[in-house]
Structure formats: C-alpha cells, structure tokens
Short mmCIF file of C-alpha atoms in Angstrom, two decimals:
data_model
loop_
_atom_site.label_atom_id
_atom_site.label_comp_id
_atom_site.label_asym_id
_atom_site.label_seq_id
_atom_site.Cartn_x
_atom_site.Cartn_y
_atom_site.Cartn_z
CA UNK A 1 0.00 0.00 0.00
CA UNK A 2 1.36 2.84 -1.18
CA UNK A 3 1.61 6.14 0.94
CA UNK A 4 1.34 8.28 -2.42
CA UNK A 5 -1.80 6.68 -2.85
CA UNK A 6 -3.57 7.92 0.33
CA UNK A 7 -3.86 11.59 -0.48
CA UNK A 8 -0.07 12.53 0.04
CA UNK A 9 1.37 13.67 3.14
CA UNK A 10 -2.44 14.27 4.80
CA UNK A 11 -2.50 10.51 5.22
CA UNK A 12 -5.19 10.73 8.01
CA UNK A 13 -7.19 12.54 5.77
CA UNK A 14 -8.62 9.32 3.70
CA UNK A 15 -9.77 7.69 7.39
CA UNK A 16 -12.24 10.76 8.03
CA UNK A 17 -13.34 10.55 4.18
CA UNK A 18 -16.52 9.09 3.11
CA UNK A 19 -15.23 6.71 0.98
CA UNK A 20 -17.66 4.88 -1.43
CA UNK A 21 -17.97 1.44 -1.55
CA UNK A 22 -18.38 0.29 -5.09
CA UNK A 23 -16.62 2.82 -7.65
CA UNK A 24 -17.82 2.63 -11.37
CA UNK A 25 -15.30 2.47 -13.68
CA UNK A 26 -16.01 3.92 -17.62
CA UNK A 27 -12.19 4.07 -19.21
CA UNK A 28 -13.45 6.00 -21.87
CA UNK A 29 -10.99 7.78 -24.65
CA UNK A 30 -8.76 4.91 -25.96
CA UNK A 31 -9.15 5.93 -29.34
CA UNK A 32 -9.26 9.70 -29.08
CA UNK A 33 -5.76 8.86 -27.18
CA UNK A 34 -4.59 6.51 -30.11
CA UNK A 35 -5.61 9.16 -32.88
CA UNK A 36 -3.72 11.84 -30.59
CA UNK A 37 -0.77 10.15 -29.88
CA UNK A 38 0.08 8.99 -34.05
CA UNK A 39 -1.42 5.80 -33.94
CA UNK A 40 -4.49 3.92 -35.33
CA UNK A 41 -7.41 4.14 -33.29
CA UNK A 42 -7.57 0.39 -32.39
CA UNK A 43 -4.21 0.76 -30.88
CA UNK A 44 -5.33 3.07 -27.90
CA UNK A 45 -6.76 -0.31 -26.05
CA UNK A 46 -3.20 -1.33 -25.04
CA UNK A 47 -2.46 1.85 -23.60
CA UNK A 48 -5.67 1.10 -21.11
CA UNK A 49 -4.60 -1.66 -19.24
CA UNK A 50 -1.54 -0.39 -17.00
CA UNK A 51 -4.26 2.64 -16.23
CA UNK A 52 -6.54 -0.31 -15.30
CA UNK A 53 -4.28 -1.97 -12.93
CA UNK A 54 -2.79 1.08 -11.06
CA UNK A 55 -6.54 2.07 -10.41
CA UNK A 56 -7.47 -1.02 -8.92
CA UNK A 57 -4.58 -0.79 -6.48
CA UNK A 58 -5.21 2.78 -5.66
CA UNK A 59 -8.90 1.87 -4.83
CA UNK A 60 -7.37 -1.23 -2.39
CA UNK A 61 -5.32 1.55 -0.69
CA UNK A 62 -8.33 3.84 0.09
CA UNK A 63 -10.32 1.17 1.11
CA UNK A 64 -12.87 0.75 -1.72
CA UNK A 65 -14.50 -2.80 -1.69
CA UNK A 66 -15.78 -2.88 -5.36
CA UNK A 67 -14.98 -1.82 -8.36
CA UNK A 68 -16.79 -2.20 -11.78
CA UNK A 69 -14.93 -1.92 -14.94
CA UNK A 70 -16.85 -0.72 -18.30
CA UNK A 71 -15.41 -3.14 -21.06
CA UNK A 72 -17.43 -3.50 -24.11
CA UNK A 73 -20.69 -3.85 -24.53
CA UNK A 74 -22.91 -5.52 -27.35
CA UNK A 75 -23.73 -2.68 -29.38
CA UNK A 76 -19.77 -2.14 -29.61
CA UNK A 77 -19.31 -5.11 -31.55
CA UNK A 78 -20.83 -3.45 -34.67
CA UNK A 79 -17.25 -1.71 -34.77
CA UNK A 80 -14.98 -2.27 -37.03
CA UNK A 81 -12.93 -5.97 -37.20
CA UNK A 82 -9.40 -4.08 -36.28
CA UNK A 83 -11.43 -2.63 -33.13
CA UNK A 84 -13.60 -5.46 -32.52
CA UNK A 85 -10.46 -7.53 -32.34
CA UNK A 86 -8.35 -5.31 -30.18
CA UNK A 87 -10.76 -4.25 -27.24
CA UNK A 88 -11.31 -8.25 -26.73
CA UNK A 89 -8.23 -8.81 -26.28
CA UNK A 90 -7.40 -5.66 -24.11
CA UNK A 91 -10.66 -6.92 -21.81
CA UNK A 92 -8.64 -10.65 -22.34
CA UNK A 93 -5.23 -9.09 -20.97
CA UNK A 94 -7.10 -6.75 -18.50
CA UNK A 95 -8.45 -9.75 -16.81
CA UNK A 96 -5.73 -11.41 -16.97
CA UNK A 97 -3.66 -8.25 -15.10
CA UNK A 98 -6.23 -8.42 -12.54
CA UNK A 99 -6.00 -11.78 -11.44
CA UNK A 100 -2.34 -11.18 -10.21
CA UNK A 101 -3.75 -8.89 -7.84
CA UNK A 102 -5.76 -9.55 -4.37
CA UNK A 103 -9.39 -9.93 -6.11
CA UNK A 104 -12.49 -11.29 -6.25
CA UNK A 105 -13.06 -11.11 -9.84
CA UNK A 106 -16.32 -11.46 -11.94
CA UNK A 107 -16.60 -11.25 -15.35
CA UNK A 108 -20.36 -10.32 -17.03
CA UNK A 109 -21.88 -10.44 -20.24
CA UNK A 110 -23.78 -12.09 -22.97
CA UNK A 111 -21.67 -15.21 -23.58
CA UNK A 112 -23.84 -16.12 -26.29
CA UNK A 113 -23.01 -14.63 -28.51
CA UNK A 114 -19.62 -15.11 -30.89
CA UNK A 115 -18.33 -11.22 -29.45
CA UNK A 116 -17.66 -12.75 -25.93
CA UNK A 117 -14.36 -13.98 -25.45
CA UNK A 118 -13.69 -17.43 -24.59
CA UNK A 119 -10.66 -17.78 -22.83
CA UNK A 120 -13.49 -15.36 -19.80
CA UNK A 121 -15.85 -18.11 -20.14
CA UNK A 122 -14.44 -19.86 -16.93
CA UNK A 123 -14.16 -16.31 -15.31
CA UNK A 124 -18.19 -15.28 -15.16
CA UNK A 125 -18.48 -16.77 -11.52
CA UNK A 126 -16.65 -15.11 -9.23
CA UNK A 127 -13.47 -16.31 -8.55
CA UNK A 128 -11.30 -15.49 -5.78
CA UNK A 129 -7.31 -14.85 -6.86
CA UNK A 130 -4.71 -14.82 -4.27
CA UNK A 131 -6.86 -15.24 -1.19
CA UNK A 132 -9.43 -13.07 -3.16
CA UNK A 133 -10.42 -9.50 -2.13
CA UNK A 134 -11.49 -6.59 -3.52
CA UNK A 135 -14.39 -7.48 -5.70
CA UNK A 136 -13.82 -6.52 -9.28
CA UNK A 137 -16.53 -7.04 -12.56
CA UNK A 138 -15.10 -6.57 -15.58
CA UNK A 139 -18.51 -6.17 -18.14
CA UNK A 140 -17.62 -8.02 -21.37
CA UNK A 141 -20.31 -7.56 -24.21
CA UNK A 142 -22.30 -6.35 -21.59
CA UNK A 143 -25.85 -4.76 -22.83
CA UNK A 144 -28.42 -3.03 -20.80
CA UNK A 145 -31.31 -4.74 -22.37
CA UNK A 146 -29.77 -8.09 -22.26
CA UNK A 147 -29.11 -7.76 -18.81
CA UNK A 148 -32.83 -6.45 -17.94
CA UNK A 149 -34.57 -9.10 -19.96
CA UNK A 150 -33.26 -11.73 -17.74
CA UNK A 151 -36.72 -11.81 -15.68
CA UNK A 152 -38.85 -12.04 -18.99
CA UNK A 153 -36.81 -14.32 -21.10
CA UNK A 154 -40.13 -16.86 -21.14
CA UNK A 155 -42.11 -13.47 -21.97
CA UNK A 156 -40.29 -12.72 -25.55
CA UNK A 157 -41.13 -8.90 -25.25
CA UNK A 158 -38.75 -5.78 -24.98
CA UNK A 159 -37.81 -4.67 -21.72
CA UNK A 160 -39.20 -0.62 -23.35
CA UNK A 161 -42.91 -1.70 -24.00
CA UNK A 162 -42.79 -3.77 -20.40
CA UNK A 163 -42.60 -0.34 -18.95
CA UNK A 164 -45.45 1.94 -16.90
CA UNK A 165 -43.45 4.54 -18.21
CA UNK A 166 -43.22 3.62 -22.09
CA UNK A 167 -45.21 6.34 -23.49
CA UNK A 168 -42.13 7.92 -22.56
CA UNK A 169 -39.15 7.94 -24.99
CA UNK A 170 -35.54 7.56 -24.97
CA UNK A 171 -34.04 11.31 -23.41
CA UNK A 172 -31.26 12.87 -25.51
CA UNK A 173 -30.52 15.72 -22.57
CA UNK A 174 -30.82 15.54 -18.83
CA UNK A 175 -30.52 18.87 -17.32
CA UNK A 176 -29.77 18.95 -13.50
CA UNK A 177 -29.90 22.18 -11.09
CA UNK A 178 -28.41 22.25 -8.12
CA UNK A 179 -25.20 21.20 -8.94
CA UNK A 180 -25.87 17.52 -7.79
CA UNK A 181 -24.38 14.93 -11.03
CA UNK A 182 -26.81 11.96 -10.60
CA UNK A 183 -30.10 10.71 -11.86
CA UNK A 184 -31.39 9.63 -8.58
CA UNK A 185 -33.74 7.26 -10.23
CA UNK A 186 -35.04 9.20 -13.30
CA UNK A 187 -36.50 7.33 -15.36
CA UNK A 188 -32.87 4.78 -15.51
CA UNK A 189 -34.24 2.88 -18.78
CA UNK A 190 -34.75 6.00 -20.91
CA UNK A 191 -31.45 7.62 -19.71
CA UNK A 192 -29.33 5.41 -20.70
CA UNK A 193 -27.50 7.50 -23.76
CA UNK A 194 -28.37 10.64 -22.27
CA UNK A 195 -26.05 13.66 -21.76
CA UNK A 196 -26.40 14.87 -18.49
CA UNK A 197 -25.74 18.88 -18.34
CA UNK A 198 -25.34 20.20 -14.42
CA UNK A 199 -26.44 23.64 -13.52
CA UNK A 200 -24.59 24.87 -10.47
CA UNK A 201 -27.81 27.78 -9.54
CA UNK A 202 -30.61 26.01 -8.18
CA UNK A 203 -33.88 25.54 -9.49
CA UNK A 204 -35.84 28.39 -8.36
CA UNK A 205 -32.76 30.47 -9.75
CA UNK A 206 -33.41 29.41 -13.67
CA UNK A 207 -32.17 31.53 -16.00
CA UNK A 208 -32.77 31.21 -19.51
CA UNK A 209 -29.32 30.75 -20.55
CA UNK A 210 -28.87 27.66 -18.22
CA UNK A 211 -31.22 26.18 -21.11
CA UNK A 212 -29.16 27.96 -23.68
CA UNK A 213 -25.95 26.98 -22.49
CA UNK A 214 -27.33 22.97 -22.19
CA UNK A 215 -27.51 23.15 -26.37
CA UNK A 216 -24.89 25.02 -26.61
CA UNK A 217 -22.79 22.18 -24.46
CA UNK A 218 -25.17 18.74 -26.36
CA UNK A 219 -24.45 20.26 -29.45
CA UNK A 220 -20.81 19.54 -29.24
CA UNK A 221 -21.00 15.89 -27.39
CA UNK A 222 -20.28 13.00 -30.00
CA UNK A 223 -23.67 10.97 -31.04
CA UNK A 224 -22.52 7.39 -30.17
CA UNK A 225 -25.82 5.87 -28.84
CA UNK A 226 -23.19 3.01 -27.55
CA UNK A 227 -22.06 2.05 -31.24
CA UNK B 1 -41.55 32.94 -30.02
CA UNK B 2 -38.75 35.52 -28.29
CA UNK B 3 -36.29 36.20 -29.94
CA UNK B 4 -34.27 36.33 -26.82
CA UNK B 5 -34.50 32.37 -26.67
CA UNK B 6 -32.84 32.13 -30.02
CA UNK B 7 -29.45 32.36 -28.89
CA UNK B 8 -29.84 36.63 -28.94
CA UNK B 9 -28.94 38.05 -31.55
CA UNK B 10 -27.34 35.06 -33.65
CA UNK B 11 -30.61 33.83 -34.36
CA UNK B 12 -29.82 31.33 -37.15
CA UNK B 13 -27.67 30.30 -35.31
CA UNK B 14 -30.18 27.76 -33.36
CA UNK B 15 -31.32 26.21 -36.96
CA UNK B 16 -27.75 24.96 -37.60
CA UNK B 17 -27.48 23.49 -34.39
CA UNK B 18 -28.25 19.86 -32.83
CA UNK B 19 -31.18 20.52 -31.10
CA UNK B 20 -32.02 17.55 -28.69
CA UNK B 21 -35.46 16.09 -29.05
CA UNK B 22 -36.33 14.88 -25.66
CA UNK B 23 -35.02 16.77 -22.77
CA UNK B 24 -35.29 15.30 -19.18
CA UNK B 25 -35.43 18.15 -16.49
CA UNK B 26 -34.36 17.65 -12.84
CA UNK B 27 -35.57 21.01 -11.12
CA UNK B 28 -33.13 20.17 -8.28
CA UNK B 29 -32.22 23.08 -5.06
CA UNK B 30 -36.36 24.27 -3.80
CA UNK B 31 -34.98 23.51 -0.72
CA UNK B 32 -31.65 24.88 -0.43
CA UNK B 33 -32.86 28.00 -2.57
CA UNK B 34 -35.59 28.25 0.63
CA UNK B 35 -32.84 27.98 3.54
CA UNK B 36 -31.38 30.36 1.61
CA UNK B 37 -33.21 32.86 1.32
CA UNK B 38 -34.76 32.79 5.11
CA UNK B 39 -37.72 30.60 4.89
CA UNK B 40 -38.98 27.58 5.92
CA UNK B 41 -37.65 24.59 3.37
CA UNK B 42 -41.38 23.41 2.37
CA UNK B 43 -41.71 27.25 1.03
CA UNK B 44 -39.20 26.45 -1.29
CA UNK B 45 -41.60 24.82 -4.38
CA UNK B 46 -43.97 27.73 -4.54
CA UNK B 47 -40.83 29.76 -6.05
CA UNK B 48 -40.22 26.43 -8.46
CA UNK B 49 -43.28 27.27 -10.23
CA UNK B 50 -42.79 30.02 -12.62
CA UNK B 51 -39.24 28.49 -14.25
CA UNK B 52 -41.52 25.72 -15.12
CA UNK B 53 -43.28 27.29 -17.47
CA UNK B 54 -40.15 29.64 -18.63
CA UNK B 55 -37.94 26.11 -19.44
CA UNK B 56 -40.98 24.89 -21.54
CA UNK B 57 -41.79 28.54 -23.24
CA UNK B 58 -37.94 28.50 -24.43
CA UNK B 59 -38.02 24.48 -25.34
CA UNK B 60 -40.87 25.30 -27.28
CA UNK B 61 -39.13 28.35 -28.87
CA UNK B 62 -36.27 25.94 -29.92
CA UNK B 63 -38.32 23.34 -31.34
CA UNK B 64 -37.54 20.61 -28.53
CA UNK B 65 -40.54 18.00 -28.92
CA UNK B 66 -40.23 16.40 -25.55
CA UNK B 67 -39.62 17.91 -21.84
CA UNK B 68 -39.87 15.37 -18.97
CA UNK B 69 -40.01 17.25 -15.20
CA UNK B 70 -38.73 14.71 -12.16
CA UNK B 71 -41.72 15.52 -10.08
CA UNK B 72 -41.57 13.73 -6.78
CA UNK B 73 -41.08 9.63 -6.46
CA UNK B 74 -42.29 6.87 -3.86
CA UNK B 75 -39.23 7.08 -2.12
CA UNK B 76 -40.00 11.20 -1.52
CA UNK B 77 -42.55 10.52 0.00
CA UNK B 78 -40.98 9.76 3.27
CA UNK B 79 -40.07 13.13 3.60
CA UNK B 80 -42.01 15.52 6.88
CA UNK B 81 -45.13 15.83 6.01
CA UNK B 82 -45.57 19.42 5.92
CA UNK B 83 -42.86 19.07 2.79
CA UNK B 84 -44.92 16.47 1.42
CA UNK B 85 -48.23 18.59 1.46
CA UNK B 86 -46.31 20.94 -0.76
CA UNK B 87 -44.41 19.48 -3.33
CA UNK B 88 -47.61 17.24 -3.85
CA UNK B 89 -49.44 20.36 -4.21
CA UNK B 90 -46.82 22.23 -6.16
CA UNK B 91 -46.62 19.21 -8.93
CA UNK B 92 -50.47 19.82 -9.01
CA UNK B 93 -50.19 23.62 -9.82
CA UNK B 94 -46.97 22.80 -12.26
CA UNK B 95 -49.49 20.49 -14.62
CA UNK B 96 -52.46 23.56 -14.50
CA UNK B 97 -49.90 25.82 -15.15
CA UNK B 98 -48.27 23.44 -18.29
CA UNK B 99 -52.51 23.26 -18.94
CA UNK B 100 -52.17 26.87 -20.49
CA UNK B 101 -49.80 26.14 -22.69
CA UNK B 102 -50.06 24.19 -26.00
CA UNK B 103 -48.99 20.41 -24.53
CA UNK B 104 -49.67 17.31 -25.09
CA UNK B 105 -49.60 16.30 -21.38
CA UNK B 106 -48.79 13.13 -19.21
CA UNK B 107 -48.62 12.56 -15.94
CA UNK B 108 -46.36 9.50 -14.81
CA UNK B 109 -46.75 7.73 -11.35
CA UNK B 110 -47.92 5.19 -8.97
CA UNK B 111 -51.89 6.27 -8.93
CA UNK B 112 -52.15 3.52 -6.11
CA UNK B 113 -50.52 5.32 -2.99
CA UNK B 114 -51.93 7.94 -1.50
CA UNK B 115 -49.25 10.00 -2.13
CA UNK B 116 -50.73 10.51 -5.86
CA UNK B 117 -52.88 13.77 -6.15
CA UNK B 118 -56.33 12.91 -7.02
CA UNK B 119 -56.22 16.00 -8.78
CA UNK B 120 -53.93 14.19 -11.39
CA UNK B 121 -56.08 11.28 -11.85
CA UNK B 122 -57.65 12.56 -14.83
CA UNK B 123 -53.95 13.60 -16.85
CA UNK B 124 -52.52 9.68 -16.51
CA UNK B 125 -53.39 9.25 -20.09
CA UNK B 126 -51.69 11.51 -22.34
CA UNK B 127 -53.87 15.00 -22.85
CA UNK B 128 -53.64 17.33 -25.69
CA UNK B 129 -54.31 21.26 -24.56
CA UNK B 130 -54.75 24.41 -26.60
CA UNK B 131 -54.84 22.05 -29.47
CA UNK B 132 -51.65 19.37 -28.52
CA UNK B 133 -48.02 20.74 -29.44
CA UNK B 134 -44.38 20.07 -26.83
CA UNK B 135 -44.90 16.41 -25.37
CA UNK B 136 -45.16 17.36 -21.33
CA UNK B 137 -44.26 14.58 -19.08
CA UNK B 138 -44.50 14.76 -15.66
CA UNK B 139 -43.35 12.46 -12.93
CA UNK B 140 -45.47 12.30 -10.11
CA UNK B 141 -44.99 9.82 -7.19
CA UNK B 142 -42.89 7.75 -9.87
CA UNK B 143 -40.38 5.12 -8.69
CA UNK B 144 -37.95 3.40 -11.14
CA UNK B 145 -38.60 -0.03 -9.24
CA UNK B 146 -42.09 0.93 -9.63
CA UNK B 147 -41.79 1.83 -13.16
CA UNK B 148 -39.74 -1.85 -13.82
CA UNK B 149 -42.38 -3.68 -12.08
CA UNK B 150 -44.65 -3.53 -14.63
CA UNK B 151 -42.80 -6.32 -16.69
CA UNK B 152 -43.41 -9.10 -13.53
CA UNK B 153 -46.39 -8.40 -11.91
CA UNK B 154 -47.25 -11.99 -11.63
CA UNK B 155 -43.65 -13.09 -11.16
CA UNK B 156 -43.71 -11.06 -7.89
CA UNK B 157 -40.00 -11.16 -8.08
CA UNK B 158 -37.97 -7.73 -7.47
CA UNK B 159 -35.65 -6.19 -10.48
CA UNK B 160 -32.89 -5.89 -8.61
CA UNK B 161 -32.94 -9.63 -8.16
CA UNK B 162 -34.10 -10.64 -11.68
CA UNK B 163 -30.77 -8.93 -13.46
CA UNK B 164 -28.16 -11.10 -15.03
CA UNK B 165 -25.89 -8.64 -13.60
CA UNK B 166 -27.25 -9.26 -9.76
CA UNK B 167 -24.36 -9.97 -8.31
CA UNK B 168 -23.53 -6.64 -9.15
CA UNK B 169 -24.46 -4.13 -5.83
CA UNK B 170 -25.52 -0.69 -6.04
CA UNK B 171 -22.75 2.13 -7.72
CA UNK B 172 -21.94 4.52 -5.40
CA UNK B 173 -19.65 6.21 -7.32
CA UNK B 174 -18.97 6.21 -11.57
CA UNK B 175 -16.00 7.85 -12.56
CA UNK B 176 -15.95 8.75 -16.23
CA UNK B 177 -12.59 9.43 -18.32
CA UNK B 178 -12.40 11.29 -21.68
CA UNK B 179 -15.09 14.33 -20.91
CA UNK B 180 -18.11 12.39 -21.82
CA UNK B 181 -20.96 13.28 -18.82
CA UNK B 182 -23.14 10.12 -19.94
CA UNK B 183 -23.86 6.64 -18.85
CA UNK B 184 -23.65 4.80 -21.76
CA UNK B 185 -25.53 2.18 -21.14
CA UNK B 186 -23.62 1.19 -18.12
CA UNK B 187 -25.57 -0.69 -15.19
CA UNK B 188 -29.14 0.85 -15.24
CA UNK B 189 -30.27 -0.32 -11.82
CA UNK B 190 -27.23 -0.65 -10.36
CA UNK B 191 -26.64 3.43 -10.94
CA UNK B 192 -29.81 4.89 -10.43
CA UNK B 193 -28.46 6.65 -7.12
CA UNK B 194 -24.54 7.10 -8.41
CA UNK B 195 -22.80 9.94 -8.36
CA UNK B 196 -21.23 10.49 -11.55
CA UNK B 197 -17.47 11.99 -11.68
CA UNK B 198 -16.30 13.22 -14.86
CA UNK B 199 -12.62 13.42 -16.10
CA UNK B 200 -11.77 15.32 -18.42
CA UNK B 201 -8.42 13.21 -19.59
CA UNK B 202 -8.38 10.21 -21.84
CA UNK B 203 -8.33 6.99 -20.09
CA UNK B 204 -4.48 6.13 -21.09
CA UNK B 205 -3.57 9.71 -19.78
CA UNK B 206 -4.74 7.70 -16.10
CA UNK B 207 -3.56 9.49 -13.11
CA UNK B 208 -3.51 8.90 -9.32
CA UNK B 209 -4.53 11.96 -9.24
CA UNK B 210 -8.04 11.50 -10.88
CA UNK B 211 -8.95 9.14 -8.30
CA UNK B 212 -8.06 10.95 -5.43
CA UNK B 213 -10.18 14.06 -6.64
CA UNK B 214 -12.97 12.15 -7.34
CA UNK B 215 -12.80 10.37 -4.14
CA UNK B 216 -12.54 14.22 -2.34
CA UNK B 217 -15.69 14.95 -4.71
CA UNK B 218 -17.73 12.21 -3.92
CA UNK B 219 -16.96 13.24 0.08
CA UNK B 220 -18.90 16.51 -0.90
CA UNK B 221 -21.96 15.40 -1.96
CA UNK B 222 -25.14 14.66 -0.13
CA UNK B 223 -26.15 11.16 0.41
CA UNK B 224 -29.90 11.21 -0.14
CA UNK B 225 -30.69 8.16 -2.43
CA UNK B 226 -34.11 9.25 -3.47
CA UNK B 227 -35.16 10.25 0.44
#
C-alpha cells in the first residue's frame, strides 16, 4: 500500500473521508488517445490496461470494496474488425492483469453470442485470486437490455414496452440544477444515452441561458448511442 | 416565439445546431434555494413554479418536442409531512400551469398510494391542450422499481434480483474518463443513485490523481438516495 496513494502527506485525511464502496469504472478515450498520440485508433486499447491496474490498487489503498470496470458492450461489436479484435483482447489481458492482484473477480456479459471472449468463459463466476479481495466485474459484451430481460426471457417482449413509463421515450438531454451529477432514479431505462448537463444555480434560480448553455454544451458531445 | 431564446442576436444560429429532441429536467435546489433565502424549506416549491413554465416557453421556442419534469417519487414521500403537502401540491399547480400552454400532457406515477394527487387522476393518459403541441411529461410519485415492475407483476420477483448482472451491488460512485458526462448504457439499476465523476483526460492519460479528486468529490456530496 502505497503512501502516495492515500492523499499525500495528509495521510489521516482518507480515514475521516466518506469513501464509497463500489466505484464505477467507464475508461473512456482509448481511441481519441490513439488518434492523438500517431497511432491507429484500435491501438489506444493497449495503452488502457496499466491505467486499469494502477486504479485497482489505488482503490485497495483507500479502502474501496468494489470496483466495476466498463469493457465493451454488445452494441460495440458493430465496430470495425481491427477494433472489434483489439478491445477483446485488451478486456482478455485486462483480466488477466487483474487476477495477479488480491481480487475477487467477476466477469459479465452475454456469452452467447460469438463477441464474448472465450478464454473469460471460466471467469463469469466469481473467482477469488490470491486469497481473493477486492471485488472486481469486468462487463464483457455487456448490454443493458440483455441484462434487464433476464426476468422475462419466457415473456419474448422488450424490456421498453414492459414499462409503466413507455409512453415515454428515450431522453437525448438531462438537465440537473443544483449542482448535484446523478439521476437519482429518473426514469434509468430511458437515460441510458443521455447527456447529463449540471447547472450549479438552483432551481428556483433558472435563467434562460442555463437552457441555452445545455444546447450550446449537447451540441458539441459525440452521437454514439453506444455504437 | 422571443427572440431572446434564439441564442440573442445570432438567431440562425439555433437552426444549424443539434437541437435535442427529448429533454429530461431535474428542477433540483427548492430547498436549499428556501434555507437560503430565510424561509422555511417546504416554502421552497412555490418559487419552483414560474421556471416551469419559462424552461418549456424557451423548449418550445427551440423546437424541442419532448420535456420530462422529475416531479416527486415513492421514495420522496418519506419526507415531513408538511414538505410532502407541498411538493404534492406544487406538482399539481406545475401540470395547470403546463394546462395553459399548447402540450400534449402526461402525468407519470404510482396512482395507487396515497401520495398521488387525485387531482392528477384525470392527466394519466396523455392530454392534448390548446390544441396538442411540446410532449409534457411529468413524474409524479414515480419510482424506477415501480416503473420496472410492470414487466413481472405476476412473477412477484424484485428487479434488482431478476438482473443477469445481480451480483452486481448498487454504484456509489462512476468515474468517467475522456469528458463524456453520460452513462452509456452502463448498469441501469445498479446506478440509479450514483454519483457520476467526470474526467476530463483520456483513459491512457490515467492518473492517481483522478482518483483521489474524485474520491474528495464524492466526500462533498449529499447522500440522499431518493429520500
């Protein structure tokens, strides 16, 4: 355990800290990084997985108990071969980083399906390494609407029409006041794509230009819809 | 239309610009904007009112088709009563005010607590006024377990049990590299009450650094989950 890791010299500091219990992980920007730094885009993967480890050790030193890793999901599979090829095998490799470590380590995801990779097939229990530990999920061809249609399988019908609230379509902008970045249960099906804009003033301060400056802000985030 | 929501005086500016079609609204801060501004925290709606209607006016103006308000939820609810009484009546005078405008209006809830204004009862199927236009949605007493539910009635089995991803707990916690303030897909259920942490960096640029700020962050913000 590193000292660096527990908020320099103020080591006390992390002990009287609220630390959360199970961090979210989304290790987004491999291939803006690969395009920046002179190299294909499906190169940037690589250059995730020494992030990947050094986070996982820095959450063991403050204390954290889980930690979920964003790998790829199903609609991410519709990428290009090169891609395709090279973020399996970085989630392959990742896994494989994280088992030399003190972990408890799931792996999720559709497995039937060719994407998922089948040296993790052993790997979706969880499986203590070294003594096990910190818990750690690494989602591999993960999908929201695979994992939600688990209770209706028998059912055959989407997860959106099974809804009380599907007259109610998918949100392209959340706007927040009060300076608070969460949904805190909005309408979690619907939000999943959404760009989430934070206004610091709260409500009853609305200005016009909080509205103006949300478009202003969507209108330069990148459309991926998770493709 | 005013001119002043066109982006002032570039007003062709809007037209070239990607306007978002569905816009969720969380009118967060009644409360805090109350304590404030020396009264009593339950005062705080009342003043939550009139930005209503100025968000929708300028959506409108802009050509949004879609504005959904977070309301109140089940788990809200629990709050003092005297709090209670008045965001319950506030969400009532939000839809009459919304009424006056040219809406096609629906109310969103659990009708069978009696934390649902009977004064709503009437707006649960979607309403056209002043001849339909903007899609209004408003949550009232809506829960997103509530909202899943729908799907297994009969099964009588909870969501958070009937997820492949199960094992999975609750996020406190989703830190975000590469600028992106957006879920992607990631978790649904499991991040309903996360606070999300956004880093600005690529994911390769990884430092120790990010993690310790968004640790600090997270230390900042109020735990409510939904209460």
């Amino acid at each position: 355990m590193g000292v660096e890791y527990l908020f320099g010299s103020k080591e006390r500091e992390v002990i009287q800290m609220r630390i959360p219990k199970h961090v979210g992980i989304i290790p987004d920007g491999n291939r803006r990084w690969a395009k920046g730094n002179g190299l294909k885009k499906e190169q940037g993967y690589d250059h995730g997985l020494t992030p990947g480890v050094k986070v996982l050790q820095q959450a063991q030193a403050y204390g954290i108990e889980e930690l979920t890793f964003y790998g790829f999901t199903v609609d991410n599979c519709k990428r290009p071969k090169e891609q395709l090829t090279a973020f399996k095998q970085a989630c392959v490799e990742a896994a494989k980083l994280m088992m030399k470590e003190k972990v408890s380590l799931l792996i999720l995801g559709n497995t039937k399906s060719k994407c998922f990779p089948e040296e993790l097939l052993d790997f979706t229990k969880r499986t203590n390494f070294n003594g096990g530990g910190t818990k750690v999920n690494i989602l591999v061809n993960y999908g929201w609407e695979w994992d939600l249609s688990k209770k209706s399988e028998e059912a055959n019908k989407s997860i959106r029409s099974s809804l009380y609230s599907s007259d109610i379509s998918r949100i392209d902008l959340i706007i927040r006041w009060g300076n608070m970045n969460r949904l805190s249960g909005f309408l979690p099906i619907q939000s999943v794509y959404s760009d989430i804009y934070v206004v610091k003033e709260l409500w009853p301060d609305f200005k016009t230009e909080h509205l103006e400056e949300a478009i202003r802000w969507y209108d330069k985030q990148d459309v991926t819809l998770g493709g």
